[in-house]
């Protein structure tokens, strides 16, 4: 009895478990519809917003072990092969690559990958005929590994890159633009559980990858307040990319009582627009086990379920609107790398402070030199030489002074002509020699013949000497 009870419990558990969670779901390429594959019964179903889930067929397989497929609805991507009915199907965390033929609903495994868990939630996209997987998380750390699937070797091959390679490609906003043939990465998180101090490190960089040169370029940094605050405050960051716009749902927005969206234009200098939802539409943009009901992109349109707010059963249970229509309703709020006003003010203040500091230092130095010069002159010049200097500075604008004016200034006009000549000659000589010690290799006085008395000279400070002495 005990053995039968244990067997019954085991079978019941297996049946319950398989009925509840043994499936994968993904959005069909270039479509608003979703597919669901039950991993036990192999039933394939299609979700259309108008009808919900409808069984399509039972899947046949080639070289597929369904137990190897990781159940879930996250990180599963479908890419159409040319214009055929065949599609590539990738399963995140596993490296598995399948070919799904929708003409006869056959699933065929293409890869020979034997590991899993190294690149969960990596950024997977198709470029031309190639399938790429960038970054991801696994083994308790994020990574920045670049890989491309090799259809001959049936394995993912690593790509060596140059330039400003981000430390991590994970938990950011990323996507491939076919028109510009560039891969863009906006903000990313570097995580390593082994390193306590750097367990969670967000890089706000704006990166671009050039496939031709295999080079990363850091174009700037996210500084726009409203976007940066969103990245800091939200645990989940639901977004979609239509090849030109990163479309981010802000739920809930602290400034509004209803849902809003950001549009980031990668083709126009990363201009950012905010759609403030003037119609008060319920976006239903969160991610979870039912991605078919959440906001997703199809071509140039957005699609999302609004079953929760239908006024009647006759209302459609979904919303489909073009991105351009939403852009026309949105408000331009700046470029992604636009610094907030207080940082611009801080930068201006720093420049102004630097200019004032340089000016102050220059003024202090100028006054120091002037005071030093003034002290040197007072120390070296005698009393008569100092008076003579004041006399020359005072009369500089009036022109040259002659010998008679000098004698009169010093009160020597009653002395004999010889005494006057000796006094004048000694005064001029001492004055010139003393200032010559301070202003080395410079002429101190401009001495000219007196036009009215050819026996005498006239005197005036040299212009450069006057400029240096007039402010003392």
Short mmCIF file of C-alpha atoms in Angstrom, two decimals:
data_model
loop_
_atom_site.label_atom_id
_atom_site.label_comp_id
_atom_site.label_asym_id
_atom_site.label_seq_id
_atom_site.Cartn_x
_atom_site.Cartn_y
_atom_site.Cartn_z
CA UNK A 1 0.00 0.00 0.00
CA UNK A 2 2.77 2.40 0.90
CA UNK A 3 4.52 1.75 -2.41
CA UNK A 4 1.25 2.33 -4.29
CA UNK A 5 0.64 5.58 -2.38
CA UNK A 6 4.15 6.84 -3.14
CA UNK A 7 3.76 5.89 -6.82
CA UNK A 8 0.37 7.63 -6.98
CA UNK A 9 1.80 10.77 -5.35
CA UNK A 10 4.72 10.77 -7.78
CA UNK A 11 2.47 10.40 -10.83
CA UNK A 12 0.09 13.07 -9.52
CA UNK A 13 3.01 15.46 -8.96
CA UNK A 14 4.37 14.84 -12.45
CA UNK A 15 0.97 15.36 -14.05
CA UNK A 16 0.29 18.54 -12.04
CA UNK A 17 3.73 19.94 -12.74
CA UNK A 18 3.58 19.20 -16.46
CA UNK A 19 0.13 20.75 -16.72
CA UNK A 20 1.11 23.97 -15.02
CA UNK A 21 4.48 25.01 -16.38
CA UNK A 22 5.90 22.81 -19.13
CA UNK A 23 5.76 25.25 -22.03
CA UNK A 24 7.60 28.06 -23.77
CA UNK A 25 6.05 31.20 -25.29
CA UNK A 26 7.45 33.74 -27.73
CA UNK A 27 6.37 36.51 -30.09
CA UNK A 28 6.25 35.65 -33.78
CA UNK A 29 8.70 37.62 -35.90
CA UNK A 30 7.12 40.62 -37.68
CA UNK A 31 3.76 39.87 -36.08
CA UNK A 32 1.59 40.89 -33.13
CA UNK A 33 0.84 37.22 -32.41
CA UNK A 34 2.49 34.78 -29.99
CA UNK A 35 3.18 31.06 -30.13
CA UNK A 36 3.14 28.58 -27.26
CA UNK A 37 4.72 25.13 -27.29
CA UNK A 38 3.75 22.60 -24.64
CA UNK A 39 6.93 20.62 -23.91
CA UNK A 40 5.06 17.45 -22.87
CA UNK A 41 2.19 17.19 -25.36
CA UNK A 42 4.08 19.09 -28.14
CA UNK A 43 0.92 21.02 -28.90
CA UNK A 44 1.55 24.33 -30.62
CA UNK A 45 -0.94 27.19 -30.03
CA UNK A 46 -1.19 30.73 -31.40
CA UNK A 47 -2.30 33.80 -29.47
CA UNK A 48 -4.07 36.56 -31.37
CA UNK A 49 -5.32 39.61 -29.45
CA UNK A 50 -8.75 39.22 -31.05
CA UNK A 51 -9.24 35.53 -30.22
CA UNK A 52 -6.81 34.57 -27.45
CA UNK A 53 -5.06 31.18 -27.50
CA UNK A 54 -6.12 28.74 -30.21
CA UNK A 55 -4.54 25.32 -30.82
CA UNK A 56 -2.82 25.10 -34.22
CA UNK A 57 -1.17 21.70 -34.54
CA UNK A 58 0.97 19.08 -32.85
CA UNK A 59 4.67 19.68 -33.39
CA UNK A 60 6.90 17.02 -34.92
CA UNK A 61 10.63 17.16 -34.24
CA UNK A 62 14.07 16.24 -35.57
CA UNK A 63 16.94 15.65 -33.14
CA UNK A 64 15.08 17.44 -30.32
CA UNK A 65 15.09 16.39 -26.70
CA UNK A 66 12.23 18.43 -25.23
CA UNK A 67 13.57 17.85 -21.71
CA UNK A 68 16.58 20.02 -22.66
CA UNK A 69 14.37 23.02 -23.40
CA UNK A 70 14.14 25.44 -20.49
CA UNK A 71 10.47 26.26 -19.79
CA UNK A 72 9.42 29.90 -19.57
CA UNK A 73 8.38 32.97 -21.51
CA UNK A 74 11.48 35.13 -21.12
CA UNK A 75 14.42 35.36 -23.49
CA UNK A 76 12.98 33.26 -26.33
CA UNK A 77 13.42 34.79 -29.79
CA UNK A 78 12.22 33.96 -33.28
CA UNK A 79 13.87 35.20 -36.51
CA UNK A 80 12.51 34.57 -40.00
CA UNK A 81 14.95 32.95 -42.45
CA UNK A 82 14.70 35.08 -45.57
CA UNK A 83 11.09 35.09 -46.78
CA UNK A 84 10.52 31.40 -46.16
CA UNK A 85 8.24 29.66 -43.70
CA UNK A 86 11.29 28.67 -41.65
CA UNK A 87 12.42 30.49 -38.52
CA UNK A 88 15.34 30.36 -36.11
CA UNK A 89 14.32 29.88 -32.48
CA UNK A 90 16.77 30.62 -29.66
CA UNK A 91 16.41 29.67 -25.98
CA UNK A 92 18.23 31.91 -23.52
CA UNK A 93 20.49 30.47 -20.80
CA UNK A 94 21.15 27.40 -22.96
CA UNK A 95 22.74 28.50 -26.22
CA UNK A 96 20.26 26.26 -28.02
CA UNK A 97 19.36 27.10 -31.64
CA UNK A 98 16.41 25.51 -33.41
CA UNK A 99 14.82 25.73 -36.84
CA UNK A 100 11.03 25.94 -36.81
CA UNK A 101 9.28 25.15 -40.09
CA UNK A 102 5.76 26.58 -39.91
CA UNK A 103 4.71 25.00 -43.22
CA UNK A 104 4.62 21.56 -41.58
CA UNK A 105 5.19 22.53 -37.90
CA UNK A 106 8.50 20.74 -37.52
CA UNK A 107 11.16 21.68 -34.96
CA UNK A 108 14.78 20.80 -35.72
CA UNK A 109 17.79 21.38 -33.46
CA UNK A 110 20.74 23.08 -35.18
CA UNK A 111 23.33 23.59 -32.44
CA UNK A 112 25.61 21.18 -30.64
CA UNK A 113 25.74 23.22 -27.44
CA UNK A 114 26.08 21.11 -24.29
CA UNK A 115 26.27 23.81 -21.60
CA UNK A 116 23.72 26.14 -20.10
CA UNK A 117 23.52 29.00 -17.61
CA UNK A 118 26.28 31.26 -18.96
CA UNK A 119 24.29 33.86 -20.88
CA UNK A 120 20.84 34.22 -19.35
CA UNK A 121 18.88 37.23 -20.63
CA UNK A 122 21.55 38.04 -23.20
CA UNK A 123 20.81 40.51 -26.00
CA UNK A 124 19.97 38.33 -29.03
CA UNK A 125 19.32 39.76 -32.51
CA UNK A 126 19.64 38.95 -36.19
CA UNK A 127 21.84 40.94 -38.57
CA UNK A 128 21.47 39.89 -42.18
CA UNK A 129 21.76 36.11 -42.12
CA UNK A 130 23.71 36.02 -38.85
CA UNK A 131 22.39 35.55 -35.31
CA UNK A 132 24.25 37.32 -32.49
CA UNK A 133 24.17 37.03 -28.71
CA UNK A 134 25.75 39.83 -26.66
CA UNK A 135 26.38 39.72 -22.90
CA UNK A 136 24.07 38.14 -20.36
CA UNK A 137 24.26 36.79 -16.83
CA UNK A 138 25.41 33.44 -15.53
CA UNK A 139 27.43 31.73 -12.82
CA UNK A 140 26.72 34.62 -10.41
CA UNK A 141 28.13 37.36 -12.62
CA UNK A 142 27.29 39.48 -15.66
CA UNK A 143 29.48 39.42 -18.76
CA UNK A 144 30.32 41.37 -21.91
CA UNK A 145 30.99 38.40 -24.19
CA UNK A 146 30.13 38.91 -27.88
CA UNK A 147 29.18 35.79 -29.87
CA UNK A 148 27.84 34.87 -33.30
CA UNK A 149 26.33 31.53 -34.22
CA UNK A 150 28.43 29.51 -36.68
CA UNK A 151 26.06 27.38 -38.79
CA UNK A 152 28.92 25.19 -40.02
CA UNK A 153 30.48 24.47 -36.62
CA UNK A 154 26.99 24.54 -35.06
CA UNK A 155 28.39 26.51 -32.12
CA UNK A 156 28.51 30.06 -30.81
CA UNK A 157 31.84 31.68 -31.73
CA UNK A 158 33.31 34.58 -29.74
CA UNK A 159 34.03 37.97 -31.32
CA UNK A 160 37.05 40.06 -30.30
CA UNK A 161 36.20 43.78 -30.09
CA UNK A 162 38.19 46.99 -29.73
CA UNK A 163 37.47 50.43 -28.33
CA UNK A 164 35.43 51.38 -25.28
CA UNK A 165 34.13 47.92 -24.46
CA UNK A 166 31.50 48.05 -21.67
CA UNK A 167 32.29 45.98 -18.59
CA UNK A 168 28.91 44.30 -18.86
CA UNK A 169 25.99 43.89 -21.28
CA UNK A 170 23.15 43.14 -18.89
CA UNK A 171 20.07 44.80 -17.34
CA UNK A 172 20.41 47.70 -19.75
CA UNK A 173 18.48 49.02 -22.74
CA UNK A 174 19.90 47.53 -25.93
CA UNK A 175 19.00 46.76 -29.52
CA UNK A 176 20.19 46.44 -33.11
CA UNK A 177 19.37 49.15 -35.67
CA UNK A 178 19.28 47.61 -39.15
CA UNK A 179 19.14 51.03 -40.84
CA UNK A 180 22.32 52.28 -39.17
CA UNK A 181 23.83 48.78 -38.85
CA UNK A 182 24.79 49.53 -35.27
CA UNK A 183 24.16 47.87 -31.93
CA UNK A 184 23.24 50.30 -29.14
CA UNK A 185 23.55 49.83 -25.41
CA UNK A 186 22.17 52.41 -22.98
CA UNK A 187 23.09 51.84 -19.35
CA UNK A 188 24.17 48.46 -18.08
CA UNK A 189 24.84 46.73 -14.78
CA UNK A 190 28.06 44.98 -13.85
CA UNK A 191 27.43 42.30 -11.22
CA UNK A 192 29.82 39.93 -9.52
CA UNK A 193 28.58 38.25 -6.37
CA UNK A 194 32.14 37.34 -5.37
CA UNK A 195 33.15 40.99 -5.01
CA UNK A 196 31.18 42.56 -2.17
CA UNK A 197 32.16 46.15 -2.98
CA UNK A 198 31.18 45.85 -6.64
CA UNK A 199 28.21 43.51 -6.32
CA UNK A 200 25.98 45.98 -8.22
CA UNK A 201 27.56 48.65 -10.37
CA UNK A 202 25.53 50.61 -12.96
CA UNK A 203 27.29 52.20 -15.91
CA UNK A 204 25.26 55.08 -17.39
CA UNK A 205 27.27 55.06 -20.62
CA UNK A 206 25.79 55.28 -24.13
CA UNK A 207 27.58 52.71 -26.30
CA UNK A 208 27.58 52.00 -30.03
CA UNK A 209 29.05 48.90 -31.67
CA UNK A 210 30.35 49.08 -35.26
CA UNK A 211 30.19 45.62 -36.85
CA UNK A 212 32.49 46.53 -39.75
CA UNK A 213 35.34 47.67 -37.48
CA UNK A 214 34.32 45.39 -34.59
CA UNK A 215 34.66 48.39 -32.29
CA UNK A 216 32.72 49.80 -29.35
CA UNK A 217 32.50 53.58 -28.95
CA UNK A 218 31.28 55.32 -25.81
CA UNK A 219 29.16 58.12 -27.25
CA UNK A 220 28.39 59.78 -23.93
CA UNK A 221 26.60 59.27 -20.66
CA UNK A 222 22.95 59.31 -19.65
CA UNK A 223 22.56 62.58 -17.74
CA UNK A 224 18.98 63.57 -18.46
CA UNK A 225 17.45 63.63 -14.99
CA UNK A 226 14.08 62.11 -15.79
CA UNK A 227 15.59 59.06 -17.53
CA UNK A 228 18.42 58.61 -15.04
CA UNK A 229 16.00 58.73 -12.12
CA UNK A 230 13.88 56.10 -13.85
CA UNK A 231 16.90 53.79 -14.19
CA UNK A 232 17.76 54.30 -10.52
CA UNK A 233 14.27 53.87 -9.11
CA UNK A 234 12.72 51.03 -11.11
CA UNK A 235 13.38 47.38 -10.29
CA UNK A 236 11.97 46.29 -13.64
CA UNK A 237 12.52 48.32 -16.79
CA UNK A 238 10.12 47.10 -19.48
CA UNK A 239 11.10 48.42 -22.90
CA UNK A 240 10.84 47.52 -26.58
CA UNK A 241 12.91 48.58 -29.62
CA UNK A 242 11.58 49.02 -33.14
CA UNK A 243 14.96 49.66 -34.79
CA UNK A 244 14.88 53.42 -34.21
CA UNK A 245 13.16 54.17 -30.90
CA UNK A 246 13.75 52.65 -27.51
CA UNK A 247 10.27 52.75 -25.98
CA UNK A 248 10.27 52.57 -22.19
CA UNK A 249 7.19 52.27 -20.05
CA UNK A 250 7.25 54.24 -16.80
CA UNK A 251 4.87 52.46 -14.40
CA UNK A 252 3.93 54.11 -12.19
CA UNK A 253 5.16 57.64 -12.87
CA UNK A 254 5.67 59.64 -9.67
CA UNK A 255 4.57 62.88 -11.37
CA UNK A 256 1.41 61.49 -12.96
CA UNK A 257 -1.37 59.24 -11.71
CA UNK A 258 -1.37 57.32 -15.01
CA UNK A 259 1.12 55.48 -17.22
CA UNK A 260 3.64 57.31 -19.41
CA UNK A 261 6.32 56.33 -21.93
CA UNK A 262 9.76 57.55 -22.98
CA UNK A 263 10.91 57.45 -26.60
CA UNK A 264 14.67 57.59 -27.26
CA UNK A 265 15.58 58.26 -30.90
CA UNK A 266 18.91 56.59 -31.79
CA UNK A 267 18.88 58.13 -35.29
CA UNK A 268 18.55 61.74 -34.12
CA UNK A 269 21.20 62.44 -31.45
CA UNK A 270 19.37 60.36 -28.82
CA UNK A 271 16.58 62.88 -28.44
CA UNK A 272 14.10 61.92 -25.72
CA UNK A 273 10.33 62.37 -25.87
CA UNK A 274 7.83 61.76 -23.11
CA UNK A 275 4.34 60.56 -23.96
CA UNK A 276 2.10 61.68 -21.10
CA UNK A 277 -0.85 59.47 -22.05
CA UNK A 278 -3.50 62.16 -22.67
CA UNK A 279 -6.11 59.44 -23.26
CA UNK A 280 -5.42 57.73 -19.89
CA UNK A 281 -4.87 54.34 -21.59
CA UNK A 282 -3.80 51.42 -19.42
CA UNK A 283 -0.46 50.33 -20.89
CA UNK A 284 -0.13 46.86 -19.32
CA UNK A 285 3.64 46.98 -19.90
CA UNK A 286 5.00 44.77 -17.11
CA UNK A 287 6.82 41.53 -17.90
CA UNK A 288 5.94 38.14 -16.45
CA UNK A 289 4.47 34.78 -17.38
CA UNK A 290 1.98 36.31 -19.85
CA UNK A 291 4.10 38.41 -22.27
CA UNK A 292 1.44 38.06 -24.97
CA UNK A 293 -0.79 40.47 -23.04
CA UNK A 294 1.95 43.01 -22.35
CA UNK A 295 3.22 45.83 -24.54
CA UNK A 296 5.30 44.69 -27.50
CA UNK A 297 6.36 46.08 -30.84
CA UNK A 298 5.27 44.95 -34.27
CA UNK A 299 6.87 46.84 -37.14
CA UNK A 300 6.10 50.53 -36.59
CA UNK A 301 3.30 49.90 -34.11
CA UNK A 302 2.88 49.12 -30.44
CA UNK A 303 0.44 46.47 -29.23
CA UNK A 304 -0.74 45.81 -25.70
CA UNK A 305 -3.63 44.25 -23.85
CA UNK A 306 -6.14 46.38 -21.97
CA UNK A 307 -8.47 43.62 -20.80
CA UNK A 308 -8.40 44.97 -17.25
CA UNK A 309 -10.06 48.26 -18.19
CA UNK A 310 -12.58 47.23 -20.84
CA UNK A 311 -15.90 49.00 -20.35
CA UNK A 312 -17.82 46.16 -22.02
CA UNK A 313 -17.25 42.76 -23.61
CA UNK A 314 -17.80 44.36 -27.03
CA UNK A 315 -14.65 46.49 -26.64
CA UNK A 316 -11.49 45.05 -28.21
CA UNK A 317 -9.20 43.57 -25.58
CA UNK A 318 -6.08 45.18 -26.99
CA UNK A 319 -4.69 48.47 -28.25
CA UNK A 320 -2.69 48.92 -31.47
CA UNK A 321 -1.23 52.33 -32.23
CA UNK A 322 1.57 53.57 -34.49
CA UNK A 323 4.76 54.82 -32.89
CA UNK A 324 4.67 58.00 -34.99
CA UNK A 325 1.19 58.82 -33.68
CA UNK A 326 2.49 58.58 -30.12
CA UNK A 327 5.57 60.67 -31.00
CA UNK A 328 3.31 63.42 -32.35
CA UNK A 329 1.51 63.49 -29.01
CA UNK A 330 4.73 63.34 -27.00
CA UNK A 331 6.71 66.21 -25.51
CA UNK A 332 10.39 66.71 -26.34
CA UNK A 333 12.36 66.82 -23.08
CA UNK A 334 16.00 66.94 -24.25
CA UNK A 335 18.84 64.73 -25.40
CA UNK A 336 19.86 61.67 -23.41
CA UNK A 337 23.23 63.17 -22.45
CA UNK A 338 21.82 66.61 -21.59
CA UNK A 339 23.08 67.65 -18.17
CA UNK A 340 20.56 69.07 -15.66
CA UNK A 341 20.47 72.82 -15.11
CA UNK A 342 22.21 72.67 -11.76
CA UNK A 343 25.15 70.79 -13.30
CA UNK A 344 25.37 73.39 -16.07
CA UNK A 345 25.25 76.10 -13.40
CA UNK A 346 27.88 74.23 -11.41
CA UNK A 347 30.10 74.01 -14.50
CA UNK A 348 29.60 77.72 -15.18
CA UNK A 349 30.28 78.47 -11.52
CA UNK A 350 33.44 76.38 -11.61
CA UNK A 351 34.70 78.27 -14.69
CA UNK A 352 33.78 81.61 -13.12
CA UNK A 353 35.47 80.60 -9.86
CA UNK A 354 38.59 79.56 -11.78
CA UNK A 355 38.67 82.89 -13.63
CA UNK A 356 38.21 84.81 -10.39
CA UNK A 357 40.86 82.71 -8.67
CA UNK A 358 43.34 83.32 -11.49
CA UNK A 359 42.50 87.01 -11.43
CA UNK A 360 42.92 87.15 -7.66
CA UNK A 361 46.22 85.30 -7.81
CA UNK A 362 47.41 87.64 -10.57
CA UNK A 363 46.35 90.70 -8.56
CA UNK A 364 48.06 89.39 -5.42
CA UNK A 365 51.22 88.69 -7.44
CA UNK A 366 51.05 92.13 -9.09
CA UNK A 367 50.69 93.86 -5.73
CA UNK A 368 53.46 91.76 -4.28
CA UNK A 369 55.78 92.77 -7.13
CA UNK A 370 54.71 96.40 -6.82
CA UNK A 371 55.25 96.47 -3.06
CA UNK A 372 58.60 94.75 -3.48
CA UNK A 373 59.60 97.34 -6.11
CA UNK A 374 58.39 100.17 -3.90
CA UNK A 375 60.40 98.90 -0.94
CA UNK A 376 63.49 98.45 -3.11
CA UNK A 377 63.25 102.03 -4.43
CA UNK A 378 62.74 103.47 -0.95
CA UNK A 379 65.65 101.46 0.38
CA UNK A 380 68.10 102.29 -2.42
CA UNK A 381 67.21 105.89 -3.31
CA UNK A 382 68.39 108.72 -1.12
CA UNK A 383 66.14 111.53 0.03
CA UNK A 384 66.98 113.83 -2.91
CA UNK A 385 66.64 111.00 -5.45
CA UNK A 386 63.19 110.10 -4.07
CA UNK A 387 62.12 113.76 -4.35
CA UNK A 388 63.53 113.91 -7.87
CA UNK A 389 61.54 110.76 -8.82
CA UNK A 390 58.32 112.31 -7.51
CA UNK A 391 59.14 115.50 -9.43
CA UNK A 392 59.66 113.60 -12.72
CA UNK A 393 56.48 111.56 -12.32
CA UNK A 394 54.45 114.67 -11.47
CA UNK A 395 55.72 116.55 -14.55
CA UNK A 396 55.78 113.61 -16.99
CA UNK A 397 52.56 114.59 -18.79
CA UNK A 398 53.80 118.22 -19.18
CA UNK A 399 56.95 117.09 -20.96
CA UNK A 400 60.68 117.44 -20.27
CA UNK A 401 62.04 119.38 -17.27
CA UNK A 402 65.18 121.50 -17.64
CA UNK A 403 68.07 122.15 -15.30
CA UNK A 404 66.65 125.46 -14.01
CA UNK A 405 63.39 123.75 -12.95
CA UNK A 406 65.34 121.08 -11.08
CA UNK A 407 67.44 123.67 -9.24
CA UNK A 408 64.34 125.70 -8.36
CA UNK A 409 62.53 122.56 -7.12
CA UNK A 410 65.37 121.79 -4.70
CA UNK A 411 65.78 125.48 -3.63
CA UNK A 412 69.35 125.76 -4.96
CA UNK A 413 68.72 128.82 -7.12
CA UNK A 414 70.74 131.06 -4.75
CA UNK A 415 73.82 128.85 -5.02
CA UNK A 416 76.66 129.59 -7.40
CA UNK A 417 76.36 128.27 -10.98
CA UNK A 418 79.17 125.81 -10.31
CA UNK A 419 77.46 124.49 -7.16
CA UNK A 420 74.21 124.16 -9.08
CA UNK A 421 75.96 122.23 -11.88
CA UNK A 422 77.65 119.86 -9.43
CA UNK A 423 74.44 119.27 -7.50
CA UNK A 424 72.53 118.57 -10.66
CA UNK A 425 75.20 116.26 -12.11
CA UNK A 426 75.54 114.26 -8.90
CA UNK A 427 71.73 113.99 -8.54
CA UNK A 428 71.27 112.70 -12.11
CA UNK A 429 74.16 110.26 -11.81
CA UNK A 430 73.03 108.78 -8.47
CA UNK A 431 69.43 108.58 -9.63
CA UNK A 432 70.29 106.77 -12.88
CA UNK A 433 72.75 104.34 -11.28
CA UNK A 434 70.43 103.44 -8.40
CA UNK A 435 67.39 102.76 -10.57
CA UNK A 436 69.70 100.91 -12.97
CA UNK A 437 70.26 98.33 -10.22
CA UNK A 438 66.53 97.68 -10.14
CA UNK A 439 65.74 97.97 -13.87
CA UNK A 440 68.73 96.16 -15.29
CA UNK A 441 69.65 96.81 -18.94
CA UNK A 442 67.02 99.55 -19.25
CA UNK A 443 67.48 103.29 -19.94
CA UNK A 444 66.14 105.28 -17.00
CA UNK A 445 66.06 108.83 -18.34
CA UNK A 446 65.39 110.34 -21.73
CA UNK A 447 67.98 113.16 -21.89
CA UNK A 448 67.77 115.79 -24.65
CA UNK A 449 69.53 119.14 -25.36
CA UNK A 450 67.62 122.15 -24.15
CA UNK A 451 66.43 124.02 -27.27
CA UNK A 452 66.51 127.36 -25.46
CA UNK A 453 69.91 126.89 -23.80
CA UNK A 454 72.31 124.61 -25.68
CA UNK A 455 74.60 124.49 -22.62
CA UNK A 456 71.99 122.53 -20.66
CA UNK A 457 69.93 119.33 -20.95
CA UNK A 458 66.27 118.43 -20.38
CA UNK A 459 65.15 115.29 -18.58
CA UNK A 460 62.22 112.92 -18.64
CA UNK A 461 61.59 109.33 -17.50
CA UNK A 462 61.62 106.70 -20.25
CA UNK A 463 58.00 105.69 -21.06
CA UNK A 464 58.42 102.06 -19.88
CA UNK A 465 60.02 103.19 -16.62
CA UNK A 466 57.23 105.71 -16.10
CA UNK A 467 54.56 103.00 -16.55
CA UNK A 468 56.23 100.84 -13.92
CA UNK A 469 56.71 103.67 -11.40
CA UNK A 470 53.57 105.78 -11.71
CA UNK A 471 51.38 103.44 -9.62
CA UNK A 472 53.83 103.19 -6.69
#
